[in-house]
Structure formats: C-alpha cells, structure tokens
Coordinates of C-alpha atoms (C1' of nucleotides) in Angstrom, one line a residue:
Chain A
M80 CA 22.4 -7.6 22.8
S81 CA 19.5 -9.6 21.4
N82 CA 18.9 -8.1 17.9
L83 CA 18.6 -11.1 15.7
L84 CA 20.4 -9.6 12.7
L85 CA 23.4 -8.7 14.7
S86 CA 23.4 -12.0 16.6
A87 CA 23.4 -14.0 13.4
L88 CA 26.7 -12.4 12.2
P89 CA 29.7 -14.6 11.7
A90 CA 32.4 -14.1 14.3
N91 CA 34.8 -12.0 12.1
E92 CA 32.1 -9.6 10.9
Y93 CA 30.6 -9.4 14.4
E94 CA 34.0 -8.4 15.8
R95 CA 34.4 -5.7 13.2
I96 CA 30.9 -4.3 13.7
F97 CA 30.5 -4.5 17.4
P98 CA 32.8 -1.5 18.2
L99 CA 30.6 0.6 15.9
L100 CA 27.5 0.0 18.0
E101 CA 26.0 2.0 20.9
E102 CA 23.0 1.1 23.0
I103 CA 20.1 3.5 23.4
T104 CA 16.6 3.4 24.9
L105 CA 13.5 3.6 22.7
K106 CA 10.9 5.8 24.4
Y107 CA 7.2 5.2 23.7
N108 CA 5.8 7.5 21.1
S109 CA 9.1 9.2 20.2
T110 CA 10.0 9.8 16.5
I111 CA 13.3 8.3 15.5
M112 CA 13.4 9.4 11.9
D113 CA 11.5 11.5 9.5
P114 CA 11.0 11.1 5.7
G115 CA 13.2 13.2 3.6
G116 CA 15.7 14.0 6.3
S117 CA 19.1 12.3 6.1
T118 CA 19.4 9.4 8.5
G119 CA 22.2 10.0 11.0
Y120 CA 21.9 6.5 12.5
V121 CA 20.7 3.0 11.8
Y122 CA 18.9 1.2 14.6
F123 CA 18.9 -2.5 15.5
P124 CA 16.2 -3.0 18.2
N125 CA 16.9 -5.4 21.1
S126 CA 13.4 -5.1 22.4
G127 CA 10.4 -3.0 21.8
I128 CA 9.0 -2.2 18.4
M129 CA 9.1 0.6 15.9
S130 CA 6.5 1.5 13.3
M131 CA 7.2 2.9 9.9
L132 CA 4.6 5.4 8.8
A133 CA 3.9 6.2 5.1
G134 CA 2.2 9.3 3.9
V135 CA 2.8 11.6 6.8
E136 CA 2.8 14.9 5.0
D137 CA -0.8 15.7 5.4
D138 CA -1.3 14.0 8.7
S139 CA -3.1 11.0 7.2
S140 CA -0.5 8.4 7.9
L141 CA -0.6 4.6 8.2
I142 CA 1.7 1.8 9.2
A143 CA 3.7 0.5 6.2
W144 CA 5.7 -2.0 8.2
V145 CA 6.9 -2.7 11.8
V146 CA 10.3 -3.7 13.1
G147 CA 11.2 -5.6 16.2
R148 CA 14.4 -7.3 17.3
E149 CA 14.4 -9.3 14.1
G150 CA 15.2 -6.3 12.0
M151 CA 16.6 -2.9 11.4
A152 CA 15.3 0.7 11.1
G153 CA 16.7 3.6 9.2
G154 CA 19.0 1.6 7.0
L155 CA 17.0 0.6 3.9
C156 CA 17.7 3.8 2.0
L157 CA 21.5 3.6 2.8
L158 CA 21.6 -0.1 1.9
L159 CA 19.9 0.6 -1.5
G160 CA 22.0 3.6 -2.3
A161 CA 19.4 6.3 -1.7
K162 CA 19.8 9.4 0.3
E163 CA 16.5 10.0 2.0
A164 CA 14.4 7.9 4.3
P165 CA 11.0 7.1 2.7
V166 CA 9.0 6.9 6.0
R167 CA 8.7 8.2 9.5
A168 CA 9.8 5.8 12.3
V169 CA 7.9 6.0 15.6
V170 CA 8.5 3.9 18.7
Q171 CA 5.4 1.9 19.2
G172 CA 6.6 -0.2 22.1
K173 CA 9.4 0.9 24.4
G174 CA 12.7 -1.0 24.6
T175 CA 16.3 -0.7 23.7
A176 CA 18.3 -0.7 20.4
M177 CA 21.8 -0.7 19.2
R178 CA 22.6 2.1 16.8
M179 CA 25.4 2.6 14.3
K180 CA 26.4 5.8 12.5
A181 CA 25.2 6.0 9.0
E182 CA 28.7 6.3 7.5
D183 CA 29.9 3.2 9.4
F184 CA 26.8 1.4 8.2
K185 CA 27.4 2.3 4.6
G186 CA 30.9 1.0 4.9
E187 CA 29.8 -2.3 6.3
C188 CA 27.0 -3.0 3.8
G189 CA 28.8 -2.0 0.6
N190 CA 30.9 -5.1 0.0
G191 CA 29.7 -8.7 -0.4
S192 CA 29.6 -9.4 3.3
V193 CA 27.2 -11.7 5.1
F194 CA 25.9 -8.6 6.8
A195 CA 25.0 -7.1 3.4
G196 CA 23.3 -10.3 2.3
M197 CA 21.2 -10.5 5.4
L198 CA 20.1 -6.9 5.1
Q199 CA 19.1 -7.4 1.5
H200 CA 17.0 -10.4 2.4
F201 CA 15.5 -8.2 5.1
A202 CA 14.7 -5.5 2.6
Y203 CA 12.8 -8.1 0.5
S204 CA 10.9 -9.1 3.6
I205 CA 9.9 -5.5 4.1
L206 CA 8.8 -5.2 0.5
V207 CA 6.5 -8.2 1.0
Q208 CA 5.1 -6.6 4.1
V209 CA 4.4 -3.4 2.4
L210 CA 2.9 -5.0 -0.7
Q211 CA 0.5 -7.1 1.4
S212 CA -0.5 -4.0 3.4
T213 CA -1.3 -2.1 0.2
A214 CA -3.9 -4.6 -0.7
C215 CA -5.0 -5.0 2.9
Y216 CA -5.7 -1.3 3.4
R217 CA -7.7 -1.3 0.2
F218 CA -9.8 -4.4 0.5
H219 CA -10.0 -5.6 4.1
P220 CA -12.4 -4.2 6.7
V221 CA -11.2 -2.3 9.8
E222 CA -11.9 -5.1 12.2
K223 CA -9.6 -7.6 10.4
R224 CA -6.9 -5.0 9.9
L225 CA -7.0 -4.0 13.5
A226 CA -6.7 -7.7 14.6
R227 CA -3.7 -8.1 12.3
W228 CA -1.8 -5.1 13.6
L229 CA -2.4 -6.2 17.2
L230 CA -1.0 -9.6 16.4
M231 CA 2.0 -8.3 14.6
T232 CA 2.7 -5.9 17.5
G233 CA 2.4 -8.8 20.0
D234 CA 4.7 -10.9 18.0
R235 CA 7.4 -8.3 17.9
M236 CA 7.0 -7.3 21.5
E237 CA 7.1 -11.0 22.4
T238 CA 4.3 -10.4 24.9
N239 CA 0.5 -10.4 24.8
Q240 CA 0.3 -7.1 26.8
F241 CA 1.5 -3.8 25.7
Q242 CA 1.0 0.0 25.8
M243 CA -1.3 1.2 23.0
T244 CA -3.9 3.9 23.0
Q245 CA -6.7 3.9 20.5
K246 CA -5.6 7.4 19.3
F247 CA -2.2 6.0 18.5
L248 CA -3.7 3.0 16.8
S249 CA -6.0 5.1 14.7
N250 CA -3.1 7.2 13.4
M251 CA -1.4 4.1 12.3
V252 CA -4.2 2.0 11.0
G253 CA -5.4 5.0 9.0
V254 CA -8.9 5.3 10.4
R255 CA -10.6 7.7 12.9
R256 CA -10.2 7.2 16.6
E257 CA -13.9 6.5 16.8
S258 CA -13.6 3.6 14.3
V259 CA -10.9 2.1 16.5
T260 CA -13.2 2.4 19.5
N261 CA -16.0 0.7 17.8
T262 CA -13.9 -2.0 16.3
A263 CA -11.9 -2.7 19.4
G264 CA -15.2 -2.9 21.3
I265 CA -16.3 -5.7 19.0
L266 CA -13.1 -7.6 19.5
K267 CA -13.4 -7.1 23.2
E268 CA -17.0 -8.4 23.2
K269 CA -15.9 -11.5 21.4
G270 CA -13.4 -12.0 24.2
L271 CA -10.4 -11.8 21.9
I272 CA -8.7 -8.8 23.6
T273 CA -9.0 -6.7 26.7
Y274 CA -7.9 -3.1 27.2
Q275 CA -8.0 -0.2 29.6
R276 CA -6.7 3.3 29.0
G277 CA -3.7 2.5 26.9
Q278 CA -3.0 -1.1 28.1
M279 CA -3.9 -3.5 25.4
E280 CA -3.9 -7.3 26.0
I281 CA -4.4 -10.2 23.6
A282 CA -6.7 -12.5 25.5
D283 CA -7.3 -15.2 22.9
R284 CA -4.5 -15.4 20.4
P285 CA -5.9 -18.2 18.2
G286 CA -9.3 -16.4 18.2
L287 CA -7.6 -13.1 17.2
E288 CA -5.7 -14.9 14.5
A289 CA -9.0 -16.2 13.1
A290 CA -10.5 -12.7 13.2
A291 CA -7.5 -11.2 11.3
C292 CA -7.2 -11.1 7.6
K293 CA -4.9 -13.6 6.0
C294 CA -2.4 -10.9 5.5
Y295 CA -1.2 -11.8 9.0
S296 CA -0.3 -15.4 8.1
I297 CA 1.2 -14.4 4.8
I298 CA 3.5 -11.8 6.4
R299 CA 4.3 -14.2 9.2
K300 CA 5.3 -16.9 6.8
E301 CA 7.6 -14.6 4.9
E302 CA 9.1 -13.4 8.1
M303 CA 9.7 -17.0 9.3
S304 CA 11.3 -17.8 6.0
F305 CA 13.6 -14.8 6.5
L306 CA 14.5 -15.8 10.0
N307 CA 15.2 -19.3 9.1
S308 CA 17.6 -18.2 6.4
M309 CA 19.9 -16.6 8.9
Chain B
M6 CA 17.9 -1.7 -27.3
S7 CA 16.6 1.3 -25.4
N8 CA 16.2 0.0 -21.9
L9 CA 17.7 2.7 -19.7
L10 CA 19.3 0.4 -17.1
L11 CA 21.1 -1.6 -19.7
S12 CA 22.1 1.5 -21.7
A13 CA 23.7 3.1 -18.7
L14 CA 26.1 0.3 -18.1
P15 CA 29.8 0.9 -18.5
A16 CA 31.4 -0.6 -21.5
N17 CA 33.1 -3.6 -19.8
E18 CA 29.9 -4.7 -18.0
Y19 CA 27.8 -4.1 -21.0
E20 CA 30.0 -6.4 -23.1
R21 CA 29.8 -9.1 -20.5
I22 CA 26.0 -8.8 -20.1
F23 CA 24.9 -8.2 -23.7
P24 CA 25.5 -11.8 -24.8
L25 CA 23.2 -13.0 -22.0
L26 CA 20.2 -11.0 -23.4
E27 CA 17.5 -12.0 -25.8
E28 CA 14.8 -9.8 -27.3
I29 CA 11.1 -10.7 -27.0
T30 CA 7.8 -9.0 -27.6
L31 CA 5.4 -8.0 -24.9
K32 CA 1.8 -8.8 -25.8
Y33 CA -1.0 -6.7 -24.3
N34 CA -2.7 -8.3 -21.4
S35 CA -0.3 -11.2 -21.1
T36 CA 1.0 -12.4 -17.7
I37 CA 4.8 -12.5 -17.5
M38 CA 5.2 -13.7 -14.0
D39 CA 3.1 -14.9 -11.1
P40 CA 3.7 -14.5 -7.3
G41 CA 5.1 -17.5 -5.6
G42 CA 6.4 -19.1 -8.8
S43 CA 10.1 -19.1 -9.4
T44 CA 11.1 -16.5 -11.9
G45 CA 12.8 -18.0 -14.9
Y46 CA 13.7 -14.7 -16.5
V47 CA 14.3 -11.1 -15.7
Y48 CA 12.9 -8.6 -18.1
F49 CA 14.3 -5.2 -19.2
P50 CA 11.6 -3.4 -21.3
N51 CA 12.7 -1.4 -24.3
S52 CA 9.2 -0.1 -24.9
G53 CA 5.7 -0.7 -23.5
I54 CA 4.8 -1.0 -19.9
M55 CA 4.3 -3.7 -17.3
S56 CA 2.2 -3.5 -14.2
M57 CA 3.0 -5.3 -11.0
L58 CA -0.1 -6.5 -9.2
A59 CA -0.3 -7.1 -5.5
G60 CA -2.9 -9.3 -3.7
V61 CA -4.0 -11.4 -6.6
E62 CA -5.0 -14.5 -4.7
D63 CA -8.6 -13.7 -4.2
D64 CA -9.0 -11.8 -7.5
S65 CA -9.0 -8.4 -5.7
S66 CA -5.8 -7.0 -7.1
L67 CA -4.3 -3.6 -7.6
I68 CA -1.2 -2.0 -9.1
A69 CA 1.7 -1.9 -6.8
W70 CA 4.1 -0.4 -9.3
V71 CA 4.6 0.0 -13.0
V72 CA 7.8 -0.5 -15.1
G73 CA 8.7 1.0 -18.4
R74 CA 12.0 1.2 -20.2
E75 CA 13.6 2.9 -17.2
G76 CA 13.4 -0.3 -15.2
M77 CA 13.3 -4.1 -14.8
A78 CA 10.7 -6.7 -14.0
G79 CA 11.1 -10.0 -12.3
G80 CA 14.5 -9.4 -10.8
L81 CA 13.8 -7.8 -7.4
C82 CA 13.5 -11.1 -5.5
L83 CA 16.7 -12.4 -7.1
L84 CA 18.5 -9.2 -6.4
L85 CA 17.5 -9.3 -2.7
G86 CA 18.3 -12.9 -2.2
A87 CA 14.7 -14.2 -2.1
K88 CA 13.3 -17.1 -4.0
E89 CA 9.7 -16.1 -4.9
A90 CA 8.3 -13.2 -6.8
P91 CA 6.0 -11.1 -4.6
V92 CA 3.7 -9.8 -7.4
R93 CA 2.1 -10.7 -10.7
A94 CA 3.5 -9.0 -13.8
V95 CA 1.0 -8.1 -16.5
V96 CA 1.8 -6.3 -19.8
Q97 CA -0.3 -3.1 -19.8
G98 CA 1.1 -1.6 -22.9
K99 CA 2.6 -3.7 -25.7
G100 CA 6.3 -3.4 -26.7
T101 CA 9.5 -5.3 -26.6
A102 CA 11.9 -6.3 -23.8
M103 CA 15.3 -7.8 -23.4
R104 CA 15.4 -10.8 -21.1
M105 CA 18.0 -12.6 -19.2
K106 CA 18.0 -16.1 -17.5
A107 CA 17.5 -15.9 -13.8
E108 CA 20.8 -17.7 -13.1
D109 CA 22.8 -15.4 -15.3
F110 CA 21.1 -12.4 -13.6
K111 CA 22.1 -13.7 -10.2
G112 CA 25.7 -14.1 -11.3
E113 CA 25.8 -10.5 -12.6
C114 CA 24.2 -8.8 -9.6
G115 CA 26.0 -10.6 -6.8
N116 CA 29.3 -8.7 -6.9
G117 CA 29.9 -5.0 -6.4
S118 CA 29.3 -4.2 -10.0
V119 CA 27.8 -0.9 -11.4
F120 CA 24.9 -3.1 -12.6
A121 CA 24.2 -4.2 -9.0
G122 CA 24.4 -0.7 -7.7
M123 CA 21.9 0.6 -10.3
L124 CA 19.5 -2.2 -9.5
Q125 CA 19.6 -1.5 -5.8
H126 CA 18.8 2.1 -6.4
F127 CA 16.0 0.9 -8.7
A128 CA 14.7 -1.3 -5.9
Y129 CA 14.6 1.7 -3.6
S130 CA 12.7 3.6 -6.2
I131 CA 10.1 0.8 -6.3
L132 CA 9.8 0.9 -2.6
V133 CA 9.0 4.6 -2.7
Q134 CA 6.4 3.9 -5.3
V135 CA 4.8 1.2 -3.3
L136 CA 4.8 3.2 -0.1
Q137 CA 3.2 6.1 -1.8
S138 CA 0.6 3.9 -3.3
T139 CA -0.3 2.4 0.0
A140 CA -1.3 5.7 1.4
C141 CA -2.8 6.7 -1.9
Y142 CA -5.2 3.7 -2.1
R143 CA -6.2 4.4 1.5
F144 CA -6.9 8.1 1.4
H145 CA -7.3 9.4 -2.1
P146 CA -10.5 9.3 -4.0
V147 CA -10.9 7.2 -7.1
E148 CA -10.8 10.2 -9.5
K149 CA -7.4 11.4 -8.4
R150 CA -6.0 7.9 -8.3
L151 CA -7.3 7.2 -11.8
A152 CA -5.7 10.4 -13.1
R153 CA -2.4 9.4 -11.5
W154 CA -2.3 6.0 -13.1
L155 CA -3.2 7.4 -16.5
L156 CA -0.3 9.9 -16.2
M157 CA 2.1 7.2 -15.1
T158 CA 1.1 5.0 -17.9
G159 CA 1.5 7.8 -20.4
D160 CA 5.0 8.6 -19.0
R161 CA 6.2 5.1 -19.4
M162 CA 4.6 4.5 -22.8
E163 CA 6.1 7.9 -23.9
T164 CA 2.9 8.8 -25.7
N165 CA -0.5 10.3 -24.7
Q166 CA -2.5 7.6 -26.5
F167 CA -2.6 4.0 -25.5
Q168 CA -4.7 0.9 -25.3
M169 CA -6.5 0.6 -22.1
T170 CA -10.0 -0.7 -21.4
Q171 CA -12.0 0.3 -18.3
K172 CA -12.2 -3.4 -17.3
F173 CA -8.4 -3.6 -17.3
L174 CA -8.2 -0.3 -15.4
S175 CA -10.6 -1.5 -12.7
N176 CA -8.7 -4.6 -12.0
M177 CA -5.6 -2.6 -11.5
V178 CA -6.8 0.5 -9.6
G179 CA -8.8 -1.8 -7.3
V180 CA -12.3 -0.6 -7.9
R181 CA -15.3 -1.9 -9.8
R182 CA -15.6 -1.4 -13.5
E183 CA -18.6 0.8 -13.0
S184 CA -16.6 3.1 -10.8
V185 CA -14.1 3.5 -13.5
T186 CA -16.9 4.3 -16.0
N187 CA -18.2 7.0 -13.7
T188 CA -14.8 8.5 -12.9
A189 CA -13.5 8.4 -16.4
G190 CA -16.7 10.1 -17.5
I191 CA -16.0 12.9 -15.2
L192 CA -12.4 13.3 -16.5
K193 CA -13.8 13.2 -20.0
E194 CA -16.4 15.9 -19.3
K195 CA -13.6 18.1 -17.9
G196 CA -11.8 17.7 -21.2
L197 CA -8.8 16.0 -19.6
I198 CA -9.0 12.7 -21.4
T199 CA -10.8 11.2 -24.3
Y200 CA -11.4 7.5 -24.9
Q201 CA -13.3 5.1 -27.1
R202 CA -13.5 1.3 -26.7
G203 CA -10.1 0.7 -25.3
Q204 CA -8.3 3.6 -26.8
M205 CA -7.4 6.1 -24.1
E206 CA -5.9 9.5 -24.8
I207 CA -4.6 12.2 -22.5
A208 CA -6.1 15.3 -24.0
D209 CA -4.9 17.9 -21.4
R210 CA -1.8 16.8 -19.6
P211 CA -1.4 19.8 -17.3
G212 CA -5.0 19.6 -16.5
L213 CA -4.8 15.9 -15.7
E214 CA -1.8 16.5 -13.5
A215 CA -3.8 19.0 -11.6
A216 CA -6.6 16.5 -11.2
A217 CA -4.2 13.8 -9.9
C218 CA -3.2 13.4 -6.3
K219 CA 0.2 14.6 -5.4
C220 CA 1.4 11.1 -5.3
Y221 CA 2.1 11.5 -9.0
S222 CA 4.6 14.3 -8.5
I223 CA 6.2 12.6 -5.5
I224 CA 6.8 9.4 -7.5
R225 CA 7.9 11.4 -10.5
K226 CA 10.4 13.2 -8.5
E227 CA 11.9 10.1 -7.0
E228 CA 12.0 8.5 -10.5
M229 CA 13.8 11.5 -11.9
S230 CA 16.3 11.4 -9.1
F231 CA 16.9 7.7 -9.9
L232 CA 17.3 8.4 -13.6
N233 CA 19.7 11.2 -13.0
S234 CA 21.9 9.1 -10.8
M235 CA 22.7 6.8 -13.7
Chain C
dT183 C1' -8.7 17.7 46.6
dA184 C1' -10.1 20.0 42.7
dA185 C1' -9.2 21.2 38.2
dA186 C1' -7.1 20.1 33.8
dC187 C1' -6.1 16.7 30.7
dA188 C1' -6.2 12.2 28.4
dT189 C1' -8.8 8.3 27.0
dT190 C1' -12.8 6.0 25.7
dG191 C1' -17.8 5.6 24.5
dT192 C1' -22.0 6.9 21.7
dG193 C1' -25.2 8.9 18.3
dC194 C1' -26.5 10.9 13.9
dG195 C1' -26.3 12.6 9.3
dG196 C1' -23.6 12.2 5.1
dA197 C1' -20.3 10.8 1.5
dA198 C1' -18.0 7.4 -1.2
dA199 C1' -18.0 3.3 -3.2
dC200 C1' -20.2 -1.4 -3.6
dA201 C1' -23.3 -5.1 -5.5
dT202 C1' -26.5 -6.0 -8.7
dA203 C1' -29.2 -5.6 -12.7
dC204 C1' -29.9 -4.1 -17.0
dA205 C1' -29.4 -1.0 -21.3
dT206 C1' -26.8 0.7 -25.0
dA207 C1' -23.2 0.9 -28.5
dC208 C1' -19.4 -0.6 -31.0
dT209 C1' -16.5 -4.3 -33.5
dC210 C1' -15.7 -8.2 -35.9
dG211 C1' -16.4 -12.5 -38.1
dA212 C1' -19.7 -15.9 -40.1
Chain D
dT300 C1' -25.6 -7.9 -42.8
dC301 C1' -26.7 -10.1 -38.9
dG302 C1' -25.5 -11.9 -34.6
dA303 C1' -22.1 -12.8 -31.0
dG304 C1' -19.0 -10.8 -28.1
dT305 C1' -16.9 -6.9 -26.0
dA306 C1' -17.0 -2.4 -24.1
dT307 C1' -19.4 1.3 -22.0
dG308 C1' -23.4 3.7 -19.7
dT309 C1' -27.0 4.1 -16.1
dA310 C1' -30.1 3.2 -12.1
dT311 C1' -31.2 1.6 -7.3
dG312 C1' -30.5 0.3 -2.9
dT313 C1' -26.9 -1.0 0.6
dT314 C1' -22.7 -0.9 3.3
dT315 C1' -18.8 1.0 5.3
dC316 C1' -16.6 4.5 7.1
dC317 C1' -16.3 9.5 7.9
dG318 C1' -17.1 14.0 10.3
dC319 C1' -18.9 16.2 14.0
dA320 C1' -20.7 16.8 18.5
dC321 C1' -20.8 15.6 23.0
dA322 C1' -20.8 12.5 27.2
dA323 C1' -18.4 9.7 30.5
dT324 C1' -14.5 8.0 32.9
dG325 C1' -9.8 7.5 34.3
dT326 C1' -5.2 10.0 35.4
dT327 C1' -2.1 13.6 36.4
dT328 C1' -1.0 18.0 38.3
dA329 C1' -1.5 22.3 40.6

DNA sequence: TAAACATTGTGCGGAAACATACATACTCGA
DNA sequence: TCGAGTATGTATGTTTCCGCACAATGTTTA
C-alpha cells in the first residue's frame, strides 16, 4: 500500500483503519463516482490517477482537480458533512486503490484524529487547485493549459509516459478534440512531447514546464507544502 | 447581529463565542484580505456582501465566490489547517460584520463543536460554488454570467438595488469593462435591469433568472440545502 | 485478410470576446 | 458654473477558439 495519506497515519490510527480497507484496481476510463449520487466508497489511490470533472450535466465537462497516490477521492463531501458528491470521478491513468466504506470513513474522520486533520488539509489543497483552475480556464490559452495538465498527470503517474487520447484530453481540458490536435501538434513540433495513438510522453520536462502557465508551479507549491506537512 | 452562522449557534457555544466578537463596518470597494498574507481576522457579515477573487496576481481576477450574512470570510484556510488565504476578499456591498481574531477562531473550530460542523458544511457549499463557477466561466456566455452574478448579489444584499459600477463588475466577472457595457445594455433593453452611474437595479427578477445560466439555480439550491441544515 | 472502428490531421467560415481609441454624459467640488 | 474626474457608450480591426466536414492512418475484430 503506497497511498501517502494512509502511509502517514500514526500507528494507532493505522491499525484501526487498515482492517476497513480493501484493494481494488482502477481501470482506464472507468467512472468511479457521479455527482449527486451518494458515494458508497472513499478511494485512496496507490498508483494511477483519477480526474474530477465539474459541470458534466450537459456534456461540457472539464477537470476541476486530479488525485494520485498523494490523495483521496470521493470523501470530500463526507468529510465536510454534505451528502452528495460535487463532481464526476474518472480514472485517467490505471492503477490500484484502497477503498473504504462511506460509513466507516465518516466514523473515522468525525473526531479530532490525525486522519481528520490530514484530510482537512487535503481539502484545502483541493480548493487551491480548483481556484487556480478557475482563473486558468478563463484567462490562459489552450497551449499553456494543455502543458499544465500533461505535467500534472505525469507528476501523479510518476512517469513521463502514459495512456491518454486526444479525445479524452479534450473532454477534460474543456476544448474540442481538434483544438487538442492542433495544440498537441505545436508542443510536439517544439520537441516537448511525443505521442502516438493514445500513448503520450513528456520528452522535455523543463521545456514543458516553461510552456505551461504558472498555475502549474502554484499548484505544485501548494501540493508540496501539503505533503511536507504530513 | 444577524449573521446566520452565528445566530444558529446553540446557547452554550454562542455564549462562549460572543465575547470574542467585535462589530465593524464594511466599506464599499475595500480589500479585507489578500491571498498569501496571514489572516488576522475572520469575518461574519451581518449585512452587505463580500466577493472572493481568484487569480489576482496579474490583475486578471474573477469572482470565485460571494459571501453575505449566511456565511463567513477569511476562515476557510484556518478551518482546514492551512496558513494562507487562497483569495482576495473585497467588499462588494457595504454593510457591517462581526469579526473574531484568527487565534480565537482556531480555538473554537478545532474541536467537535456545532460551530465546527456548520463551518465545514459551509466550506463544502463554497466548494460547490467554485466548481460550478469553473465550468460557468469556461462555457457560458458573458450575458448569462452577468445575469447570474447580479442575481447572486441581490440575494445576498437582500435588495434589488445596489451600488455596482461596470468597472467593478468587469474586474470580477473577468471580462473587459466594454463587454460589461454591451452586455448590461442588452439586459437593460430587455427590461430585466436598470442602472445609472453605479446604481444597479434588478427590474424583473423572474426574467433575469431566465436570462441567467442554470449555475444560478444550482448554487441557490446548494445554498438552501446548507441553510436548512442549520 | 478485409471490414469496422478508433485515433489523428486539416481546412474553412463564423462567433465571441479582446485591444485600442475615442466620444459622451453625469457628478462633485473649487 | 466651470472644470476635473468618473462612468458609460460606441466603433474598428484582430485573435482565439468553435463547428462542421472530411481525409488519413493505425488497430481490432469478424
């Protein structure tokens, strides 16, 4: 088990929580959770990556935030005392996750435990991500946004090569598939990435970082601050 | 004192918290809090409205969420265990607020109090607002967005007439001042609003609601659900 | 192996919003 | 009452991204 939230638990809490966990596999492109529906489980990825999509009602969705093994999916609403999930969760990179029943989770995060404290800080980290993305989607051109999401995906997958079609990207970045084609072509020409039928690779990471909007570094910084606090 | 969060407190917590509060006036267009800076106070508006702005570094800001007497400003980061405020808070409609020192606030929201529970639910409500706005800024045209923000301002001011220049609006909706002029002109021609040199009035509320994107009703619904839970 | 499907590439007209520049109108204080 | 400052209105050309149509290429399946 390599989820960072779970790994950071003190021994006594870990021993109490561990029996509540079950390992599952995350299948590429599968939907784990839908907005409005009650969340049956809370997920703690060990590997892979999940994307949280906002505004999915009318099929015009975009990534609000992404979660890798540093975080949790499906638990924010429960942690904050709400009933319904606010987003759709889709597996963007395959891997495995530990999951916990919603009721068990509520029991564990209600009191003043270390677990609860970490989760609250995680919630803040998510809020920062979403806030930054709001301004990003409004003001930053597609090329910079695309570079940012590729970097953030790579960070969480902990590899520079991952499965990722342009169609999938377009749904998430909130532009047409053709715009992704054009923009990815530009990044490819610059030698920053390579790709072929769903296999995306970051070829020049420093270059791609330079091509991304500064939202990348802002979110990265907050994320690091969060990780260091554990 | 008519802040709804504070009013909903049970007697024992109210009596403990009340002495920590101090009433202040909120002056139109004043900045209460800046991102990055440590928050000295937490504010609970009694009247008026505050806007939280995301992405203010390069002067291209937009409203992430708004807070009236149903909520709180400046406390999210403290509640969630973070150090820095993620947004700028600007007074968008004058009024008064109760404020509490950050340290006192941390003391009160740390344990499993009713206060803490309400604040967490409030945080969730904010998250829903921001998520909806993310998709809204990306996909919805200026006219619908403008209608939405006017409605949300009216709701929180609890009046159909308020002070609001086009320049101020443009900074917050994230478009040029000229775009606001054009769009407000359309809404005026349709008889939905009237305005004159900084005085904005909602003339036809049902009509304006019909002209707004559905983000308005989605956020309204979540807000009502939050209020009813107190 | 051939057909069906999925993925990527390209071109063209159009809409929305931008940048810039300037004009008009209202308000308030000297 | 006159002028400075603030607020609003308007026009022109440009940019970015969209919508649509279709072509080309790689992959899977019958």
